[in-house]
Amino acid sequence: MLYEREALDTPEWWQGLDEMIERQHEQYPESVQTALIPLLHYVQNAFGYVPEKAINHIAQALGVPTAYVCGVASFYSYFSLEPKGAFTISVCLGTACFVRGAQAILDEFCRQLDVEAGGTTSDRIFTVSDSSRCLGACGQAPVVMIDDDVHAKVVAQDVADIVAEYEARARREMQAREERARADARSHVQ
Amino acid sequence: MAATETLAELKDAAKPHLEMEPERPQLLVGVATCANAAGARKTRAKLVEALEAAGLTDEVDLVQVGCVGACSREPLVEVRTPGEAPRMYVEVDEERAVEIVEQDLSGGKPIVAWLIDEGERIGEPAPHQTMARPGEINLFTRDWQNVGFFERQFRIALRNVGRIDPESIDDYLSVGGYAALAKMLDEMTSDDVIEVVTGSKLRGRGGAGFPTGMKWRFTAAEEETPKYIVCNADEGDPGAFMDRSTLEGDPHSVIEAMVIGGFAIGAERGYVYVRAEYPLAIRRLEKAIEEARERGILGENVLGTDFSFDVSLRLGAGAFVCGEETALIASMEGKRGMPRPRPPYPSQSGLWGKPTCINNVETLANIAPIILNGPEWFASIGTEESKGTKVFALAGNVNNTGLIEVPMGITLREIIFDLGAGIPGGREFKAAQTGGPSGGCLSQEYLDTPIDYDSLREAGAIMGSGGLIVMDDASCMVDIAKFFLTFTQDESCGRCTPCREGTRRMLEVLERISVGEGEERDFERLERLCNACTRASLCGLGQTAANPVISTLQHFRDEYVAHIDDRVCPAHICRALLHYEIAPDPCVGCGLCKRVCPVQCISGEPREPHVIDIDACTSCGACYEACKFDAIVRA
Ligand SMILES: Cc1cc2nc3c(=O)[nH]c(=O)nc-3n(C[C@H](O)[C@H](O)[C@H](O)COP(=O)(O)O)c2cc1C
Ligand code: FES
């Protein structure tokens, strides 16, 4: 089973992006470039990464070369140019977590999911981040963030349970989506 | 109408979630990133449920606050009942939440064993308002000054964190918030403000320690307009969370200071550049800005005067170098976050080429109390050259991890062994790391060095922004140096060669040493690389990148020697230097090691001693951790 993100790629979404560009133009008339990073955040939030289509769109709207937008997006580790899994596992590798054994936890996630750090599982459920730096919960080290959930004081033995929990969640979501699609199809027939 | 009168009206109309003198019981739940990680959201939901079950929903106020700093004891729940000293419950999971409601709130019987002070203050009357300082009211001093973990602390920047609802401007107003702003607008000129800040001798808390008053004066002296004030909330040091906690727990204190700073330098616009990794801080800042606008504190005619000022947020995107001021400006302008040579300084030519003053979050959080209490008061705290307090994020191998604010001049020993309650697991202290990737590791000999900008620099570390990581004797200092160099090498923006190449070469040497391929000449090689990187790099990142190497070489040279000459890692961390064997006598042949081994290199019949195939072994240590009979020998 291959996990796929729900398509956000609707005309309304692109219209929303254009409206945001418009607002930024008004706010910073003297420097359109200023809008770039907020726009990339907006795209990344929606898709989980920055697709090529969005890069072209933004470059055109701001009147800057595509290469420039790519250059900025690739400079910042927060933006990804590759699609990500449904859940991104970020094992904090900040100093506090490192001193408390975070590397072993990261290794364990990679081992159990059979991916390298930075990679995405073949079912596209998980991406294991390779660049997670302090999440600001150092007092609870080592910490692992998965989407917005922060798991505190994680030990290697917790890893299997954590993986199972999110896997189940992804499956439930896909199931619900399938059912919705089937219901939609039925109502079309009627 | 004067600003103070406008403010008085706002304060009168305020409906704070936390009353100064509560007439009915209050439950304070710490809701911050650290607390949420520990499960505070569940605790809070359970409290709501338990209050309902006990029929107390309408009689008890449940209020969220920021993190009071005792991170290792979270989730924290504080119970306040009229006239009594507050009670702080620690490690409140769902089960404890129910008990607290049933026994303490309903039954009137506090559960002594779960209290942070173990019940020391039960029966004492509520502490008195007269203990209030600094600012109008310092709730922290009033409530917790004499209790264990808090006793050695002195809270100025964190005065309200954990004491008020950060999502309510009314709470901030009711504890004297925006009083400094109103006082300034009514009574002071911009020169007066700069005079006061200069007189306080406040130095920047973002790392470099530059006098804040002087920075404001330079920006104020520029003719060019518009000018900008930027709050640096990029908090890049991995292992530090002072700024996060301040923004999550008391966002208005930073906004108030930005308006004051804007007035002083002649700016009408401020920006907070905040890490995208801090979603809760971002949400609370947004809320704070919105409420301040609604009350007429931000926007046109601040508090009814003819001064106008507004603040907006800009998000970072995960680049450490963007904490550096010129890179931060580039990033705000929508470019790659690369530093540029200074001069010109941002005070001359900053954001969009205009005069810009950049201050750190904690620096700003000190401003309002300084305006209210005067420069002499602030300068009376701390040491000769380093005034006031410093917030430290205490983490790593120490019992009490968390956030502390202490007067400058306190020693490492006091922080680690008094406030931090020592090293867990019966292990020994080995090193304290301050200043993050730009800082250094201090050994045992420095435990009694007073902490201030200058002593730390002399000792080979730096104050930095306030990360303080404690390491026990199970840490390998070569590994730690390698860790920091991996970080800086990765974060080097690549613009200048000394930093880009220097960090890479240093890392290569460290990697060789850690796998047992080091050679005598590596000492010299490292020293040369450190020197080049420090002297020739363009920005602070490269100029300080070698510090972790220099300080470990200086204070822990024998560990390098052990790795290079004897090919051993004394702390048993560097994997390639470890060997595992099974001692036949204690081994009972339970087979557990065989099952956990990820590379199947352990063999043996049930109930017979097992053996490890040394050639196939990857030294991962899984068997060593798993064995219940101490039969695996590590060397
Ligand atoms: C590589 C690098 C990273 C930095 N990161 C931060 C940071 O995360 N937060 C911060 O306030 N200052 C940081 N600084 C320091 C800033 O350049 C600047 O000195 C500071 O924000 C000024 O504020 P202050 O005078 O209030 O300390 C960094 C400097 C360097 C060289
Ligand atoms: S070092 Fe991991 S949360 Fe700070």
Tab-separated table of C-alpha atoms in Angstrom, chain B residues 271-595:
chain	number	residue	atom	x	y	z
B	271	TYR	CA	10.100	42.801	13.247
B	272	VAL	CA	10.507	39.621	15.211
B	273	TYR	CA	12.572	37.085	13.313
B	274	VAL	CA	11.537	33.816	14.880
B	275	ARG	CA	12.485	30.208	14.181
B	276	ALA	CA	9.899	28.248	12.245
B	277	GLU	CA	10.626	25.342	14.608
B	278	TYR	CA	8.794	27.177	17.404
B	279	PRO	CA	5.131	26.993	16.371
B	280	LEU	CA	3.737	27.705	19.832
B	281	ALA	CA	5.929	30.769	20.310
B	282	ILE	CA	4.796	32.013	16.906
B	283	ARG	CA	1.139	31.518	17.767
B	284	ARG	CA	1.450	33.318	21.086
B	285	LEU	CA	3.378	36.198	19.551
B	286	GLU	CA	0.716	36.602	16.888
B	287	LYS	CA	-1.965	36.659	19.545
B	288	ALA	CA	-0.014	39.178	21.618
B	289	ILE	CA	0.519	41.505	18.675
B	290	GLU	CA	-3.155	41.322	17.789
B	291	GLU	CA	-4.269	42.115	21.345
B	292	ALA	CA	-1.779	44.950	21.664
B	293	ARG	CA	-3.163	46.444	18.470
B	294	GLU	CA	-6.709	46.120	19.754
B	295	ARG	CA	-5.776	48.005	22.915
B	296	GLY	CA	-4.062	50.798	21.025
B	297	ILE	CA	-0.624	49.836	22.285
B	298	LEU	CA	0.618	49.011	18.810
B	299	GLY	CA	-0.306	50.869	15.648
B	300	GLU	CA	-1.054	54.547	15.154
B	301	ASN	CA	-0.742	56.721	18.258
B	302	VAL	CA	0.641	54.338	20.834
B	303	LEU	CA	-1.366	54.770	24.069
B	304	GLY	CA	-2.928	57.923	22.663
B	305	THR	CA	0.376	59.750	22.096
B	306	ASP	CA	1.671	60.929	18.762
B	307	PHE	CA	4.208	58.108	18.568
B	308	SER	CA	3.264	55.268	16.211
B	309	PHE	CA	4.805	51.831	16.131
B	310	ASP	CA	3.897	48.408	14.860
B	311	VAL	CA	5.432	44.949	14.977
B	312	SER	CA	5.231	42.001	12.599
B	313	LEU	CA	6.679	38.525	12.439
B	314	ARG	CA	9.099	37.001	9.986
B	315	LEU	CA	9.791	33.295	10.091
B	316	GLY	CA	13.172	31.681	9.807
B	317	ALA	CA	13.572	28.518	7.811
B	318	GLY	CA	16.097	26.375	9.568
B	319	ALA	CA	19.513	27.894	9.001
B	320	PHE	CA	21.760	28.416	12.017
B	321	VAL	CA	23.766	31.140	10.317
B	322	CYS	CA	20.627	33.293	10.072
B	323	GLY	CA	21.064	34.109	13.755
B	324	GLU	CA	24.050	36.189	12.698
B	325	GLU	CA	22.774	39.705	12.222
B	326	THR	CA	23.789	40.385	8.637
B	327	ALA	CA	22.605	36.933	7.517
B	328	LEU	CA	19.347	37.536	9.366
B	329	ILE	CA	18.823	40.706	7.390
B	330	ALA	CA	19.535	38.908	4.115
B	331	SER	CA	17.014	36.257	5.078
B	332	MET	CA	14.367	38.851	5.930
B	333	GLU	CA	14.912	40.398	2.518
B	334	GLY	CA	14.086	37.071	0.885
B	335	LYS	CA	17.631	36.041	0.055
B	336	ARG	CA	19.879	33.165	0.998
B	337	GLY	CA	20.891	33.805	4.580
B	338	MET	CA	24.520	34.632	3.992
B	339	PRO	CA	26.475	37.053	6.150
B	340	ARG	CA	28.368	39.949	4.677
B	341	PRO	CA	31.438	41.752	5.972
B	342	ARG	CA	30.922	44.519	8.516
B	343	PRO	CA	31.219	47.546	8.432
B	344	PRO	CA	28.810	48.857	7.486
B	345	TYR	CA	27.072	47.699	10.632
B	346	PRO	CA	23.328	47.115	10.606
B	347	SER	CA	22.958	50.284	12.691
B	348	GLN	CA	24.208	52.149	9.616
B	349	SER	CA	22.892	49.991	6.809
B	350	GLY	CA	20.634	47.114	7.725
B	351	LEU	CA	17.253	45.944	6.552
B	352	TRP	CA	16.662	47.262	2.994
B	353	GLY	CA	19.761	49.376	3.496
B	354	LYS	CA	18.211	51.341	6.361
B	355	PRO	CA	19.540	51.832	9.912
B	356	THR	CA	18.521	48.756	11.880
B	357	CYS	CA	18.942	47.798	15.499
B	358	ILE	CA	19.015	44.058	16.226
B	359	ASN	CA	18.461	42.823	19.746
B	360	ASN	CA	18.075	39.404	21.231
B	361	VAL	CA	14.865	38.296	22.973
B	362	GLU	CA	16.372	38.115	26.440
B	363	THR	CA	18.101	41.480	26.045
B	364	LEU	CA	14.714	43.000	25.277
B	365	ALA	CA	12.979	41.197	28.137
B	366	ASN	CA	15.233	43.121	30.558
B	367	ILE	CA	14.285	46.549	29.237
B	368	ALA	CA	10.954	47.290	30.932
B	369	PRO	CA	12.204	46.587	34.476
B	370	ILE	CA	15.236	48.788	33.811
B	371	ILE	CA	13.024	51.684	32.750
B	372	LEU	CA	10.787	51.231	35.789
B	373	ASN	CA	13.425	50.636	38.457
B	374	GLY	CA	16.200	52.736	37.056
B	375	PRO	CA	19.701	51.988	35.850
B	376	GLU	CA	21.273	51.962	39.332
B	377	TRP	CA	19.021	49.142	40.422
B	378	PHE	CA	20.024	46.956	37.475
B	379	ALA	CA	23.708	47.845	37.758
B	380	SER	CA	23.660	46.827	41.413
B	381	ILE	CA	23.090	43.201	40.373
B	382	GLY	CA	25.887	41.040	38.980
B	383	THR	CA	29.622	41.659	38.647
B	384	GLU	CA	31.717	44.685	37.791
B	385	GLU	CA	31.654	44.180	34.028
B	386	SER	CA	28.587	41.980	33.642
B	387	LYS	CA	25.448	43.440	35.140
B	388	GLY	CA	22.103	41.907	35.864
B	389	THR	CA	21.124	38.290	35.467
B	390	LYS	CA	21.504	35.615	32.823
B	391	VAL	CA	19.045	32.956	31.815
B	392	PHE	CA	20.560	29.533	31.292
B	393	ALA	CA	19.041	26.496	29.665
B	394	LEU	CA	20.378	23.787	31.913
B	395	ALA	CA	20.355	20.430	30.153
B	396	GLY	CA	22.276	17.231	29.556
B	397	ASN	CA	23.434	14.964	32.367
B	398	VAL	CA	22.068	16.910	35.300
B	399	ASN	CA	19.203	16.063	37.638
B	400	ASN	CA	17.200	19.278	37.388
B	401	THR	CA	17.070	20.177	33.740
B	402	GLY	CA	15.273	23.367	32.954
B	403	LEU	CA	15.465	27.101	32.724
B	404	ILE	CA	17.085	29.212	35.393
B	405	GLU	CA	17.768	32.914	35.747
B	406	VAL	CA	20.670	33.724	38.037
B	407	PRO	CA	22.710	36.809	38.912
B	408	MET	CA	25.938	37.173	36.917
B	409	GLY	CA	28.912	36.022	38.930
B	410	ILE	CA	27.375	32.800	40.223
B	411	THR	CA	29.693	29.810	39.781
B	412	LEU	CA	29.240	26.729	37.621
B	413	ARG	CA	29.360	24.624	40.768
B	414	GLU	CA	26.409	26.480	42.271
B	415	ILE	CA	24.431	26.090	39.074
B	416	ILE	CA	25.183	22.432	38.489
B	417	PHE	CA	25.222	21.117	42.024
B	418	ASP	CA	22.819	23.430	43.889
B	419	LEU	CA	20.226	24.408	41.330
B	420	GLY	CA	20.816	21.408	39.102
B	421	ALA	CA	21.050	18.963	42.049
B	422	GLY	CA	24.105	17.242	40.581
B	423	ILE	CA	24.703	14.455	38.134
B	424	PRO	CA	22.172	11.621	37.802
B	425	GLY	CA	22.846	7.911	37.974
B	426	GLY	CA	25.710	8.176	40.470
B	427	ARG	CA	28.082	9.331	37.751
B	428	GLU	CA	30.813	11.948	37.925
B	429	PHE	CA	30.818	15.430	36.456
B	430	LYS	CA	33.118	15.720	33.487
B	431	ALA	CA	32.452	18.910	31.559
B	432	ALA	CA	30.123	21.838	31.146
B	433	GLN	CA	29.559	23.251	27.698
B	434	THR	CA	28.502	26.862	27.326
B	435	GLY	CA	27.925	28.899	24.216
B	436	GLY	CA	26.822	26.054	21.941
B	437	PRO	CA	28.731	25.488	18.707
B	438	SER	CA	30.637	28.742	19.282
B	439	GLY	CA	31.537	27.901	22.847
B	440	GLY	CA	33.769	25.599	24.739
B	441	CYS	CA	33.848	22.728	27.212
B	442	LEU	CA	35.021	23.522	30.706
B	443	SER	CA	36.514	20.895	32.968
B	444	GLN	CA	36.289	20.298	36.692
B	445	GLU	CA	38.940	22.958	37.466
B	446	TYR	CA	36.590	25.671	36.325
B	447	LEU	CA	33.681	24.782	38.547
B	448	ASP	CA	34.407	27.729	40.811
B	449	THR	CA	34.938	30.309	38.095
B	450	PRO	CA	32.361	33.078	38.385
B	451	ILE	CA	30.138	33.183	35.349
B	452	ASP	CA	30.377	36.446	33.494
B	453	TYR	CA	31.307	37.446	29.956
B	454	ASP	CA	34.977	37.972	30.678
B	455	SER	CA	35.811	35.061	32.984
B	456	LEU	CA	34.195	32.604	30.619
B	457	ARG	CA	36.132	33.944	27.690
B	458	GLU	CA	39.365	33.693	29.654
B	459	ALA	CA	38.568	30.096	30.507
B	460	GLY	CA	38.201	29.262	26.817
B	461	ALA	CA	34.411	29.141	26.643
B	462	ILE	CA	31.959	31.946	26.016
B	463	MET	CA	28.744	33.091	27.639
B	464	GLY	CA	26.943	32.602	24.357
B	465	SER	CA	23.214	32.847	24.447
B	466	GLY	CA	22.777	30.700	27.535
B	467	GLY	CA	22.888	27.034	26.619
B	468	LEU	CA	24.563	25.107	29.420
B	469	ILE	CA	25.009	21.423	28.775
B	470	VAL	CA	26.362	19.249	31.549
B	471	MET	CA	28.274	16.100	30.624
B	472	ASP	CA	29.097	13.184	32.853
B	473	ASP	CA	32.037	10.773	32.710
B	474	ALA	CA	30.252	8.655	30.116
B	475	SER	CA	30.737	11.399	27.512
B	476	CYS	CA	33.685	11.304	25.154
B	477	MET	CA	35.155	14.722	24.496
B	478	VAL	CA	36.483	13.801	21.066
B	479	ASP	CA	32.962	12.721	20.189
B	480	ILE	CA	31.572	16.021	21.493
B	481	ALA	CA	34.063	18.040	19.467
B	482	LYS	CA	33.094	15.946	16.452
B	483	PHE	CA	29.424	16.577	17.175
B	484	PHE	CA	29.857	20.361	17.147
B	485	LEU	CA	32.038	20.324	14.056
B	486	THR	CA	29.464	18.188	12.255
B	487	PHE	CA	26.986	20.898	13.136
B	488	THR	CA	29.075	23.893	12.047
B	489	GLN	CA	30.328	22.123	8.942
B	490	ASP	CA	26.756	21.441	7.964
B	491	GLU	CA	25.584	24.957	8.810
B	492	SER	CA	28.494	26.810	7.250
B	493	CYS	CA	26.870	28.826	4.503
B	494	GLY	CA	29.804	28.221	2.204
B	495	ARG	CA	30.433	31.816	1.352
B	496	CYS	CA	33.980	32.104	2.703
B	497	THR	CA	36.674	29.482	2.203
B	498	PRO	CA	38.288	29.423	5.663
B	499	CYS	CA	35.008	28.427	7.268
B	500	ARG	CA	33.742	26.134	4.528
B	501	GLU	CA	37.001	24.235	4.117
B	502	GLY	CA	38.327	24.696	7.634
B	503	THR	CA	35.329	23.104	9.327
B	504	ARG	CA	35.358	20.248	6.821
B	505	ARG	CA	39.064	19.502	7.330
B	506	MET	CA	38.771	19.684	11.107
B	507	LEU	CA	35.855	17.293	11.006
B	508	GLU	CA	37.819	14.862	8.849
B	509	VAL	CA	40.680	14.824	11.324
B	510	LEU	CA	38.304	14.289	14.248
B	511	GLU	CA	36.572	11.485	12.394
B	512	ARG	CA	39.861	9.758	11.806
B	513	ILE	CA	40.803	10.080	15.448
B	514	SER	CA	37.471	8.661	16.553
B	515	VAL	CA	37.903	5.503	14.467
B	516	GLY	CA	41.431	4.905	15.731
B	517	GLU	CA	43.279	6.209	12.714
B	518	GLY	CA	44.642	9.324	14.335
B	519	GLU	CA	48.317	10.129	14.328
B	520	GLU	CA	50.632	12.241	16.421
B	521	ARG	CA	50.713	14.989	13.805
B	522	ASP	CA	46.962	15.499	14.122
B	523	PHE	CA	47.452	17.743	17.138
B	524	GLU	CA	49.489	20.129	15.088
B	525	ARG	CA	47.136	19.807	12.150
B	526	LEU	CA	44.112	20.623	14.287
B	527	GLU	CA	45.826	23.584	15.874
B	528	ARG	CA	46.724	24.985	12.499
B	529	LEU	CA	43.203	24.537	11.153
B	530	CYS	CA	41.678	26.077	14.285
B	531	ASN	CA	43.885	29.059	13.890
B	532	ALA	CA	43.084	29.618	10.236
B	533	CYS	CA	39.362	29.211	10.687
B	534	THR	CA	39.272	31.565	13.665
B	535	ARG	CA	41.298	34.303	12.070
B	536	ALA	CA	40.225	34.302	8.470
B	537	SER	CA	36.497	33.583	8.509
B	538	LEU	CA	34.002	36.194	7.464
B	539	CYS	CA	31.449	35.915	10.249
B	540	GLY	CA	31.061	34.754	13.801
B	541	LEU	CA	30.120	31.245	12.738
B	542	GLY	CA	33.544	30.484	11.295
B	543	GLN	CA	35.410	32.685	13.741
B	544	THR	CA	34.126	30.621	16.639
B	545	ALA	CA	33.663	27.227	14.980
B	546	ALA	CA	36.989	25.973	16.269
B	547	ASN	CA	36.192	26.766	19.911
B	548	PRO	CA	34.830	23.309	20.774
B	549	VAL	CA	38.033	21.778	19.384
B	550	ILE	CA	40.354	24.288	21.005
B	551	SER	CA	38.729	23.939	24.419
B	552	THR	CA	38.602	20.140	24.399
B	553	LEU	CA	42.225	20.020	23.245
B	554	GLN	CA	43.126	22.356	26.052
B	555	HIS	CA	41.158	20.797	28.893
B	556	PHE	CA	40.865	17.162	27.809
B	557	ARG	CA	44.043	16.521	25.871
B	558	ASP	CA	44.573	13.148	27.534
B	559	GLU	CA	41.429	11.842	25.845
B	560	TYR	CA	42.796	12.737	22.450
B	561	VAL	CA	46.049	11.052	23.426
B	562	ALA	CA	44.189	7.891	24.434
B	563	HIS	CA	42.389	7.786	21.074
B	564	ILE	CA	45.533	8.418	19.072
B	565	ASP	CA	48.263	6.577	20.951
B	566	ASP	CA	46.405	3.738	22.621
B	567	ARG	CA	43.478	3.455	20.182
B	568	VAL	CA	40.978	3.414	23.023
B	569	CYS	CA	38.001	5.580	23.841
B	570	PRO	CA	38.080	5.919	27.633
B	571	ALA	CA	34.373	6.749	27.803
B	572	HIS	CA	33.415	3.788	25.582
B	573	ILE	CA	31.610	5.965	23.081
B	574	CYS	CA	33.592	5.814	19.856
B	575	ARG	CA	32.244	2.645	18.368
B	576	ALA	CA	35.122	1.697	16.138
B	577	LEU	CA	37.368	1.518	19.186
B	578	LEU	CA	35.119	-0.792	21.158
B	579	HIS	CA	35.286	-4.556	21.319
B	580	TYR	CA	32.690	-6.844	22.770
B	581	GLU	CA	33.238	-10.343	24.060
B	582	ILE	CA	31.193	-12.791	26.046
B	583	ALA	CA	32.677	-14.016	29.305
B	584	PRO	CA	31.865	-17.750	29.442
B	585	ASP	CA	31.370	-17.923	33.211
B	586	PRO	CA	28.518	-15.498	33.824
B	587	CYS	CA	26.867	-16.411	30.487
B	588	VAL	CA	23.907	-18.731	31.111
B	589	GLY	CA	23.080	-19.156	27.429
B	590	CYS	CA	19.704	-17.411	27.637
B	591	GLY	CA	20.026	-16.339	24.000
B	592	LEU	CA	18.824	-12.774	24.534
B	593	CYS	CA	22.000	-11.293	23.008
B	594	LYS	CA	21.579	-13.482	19.968
B	595	ARG	CA	18.052	-12.211	19.470
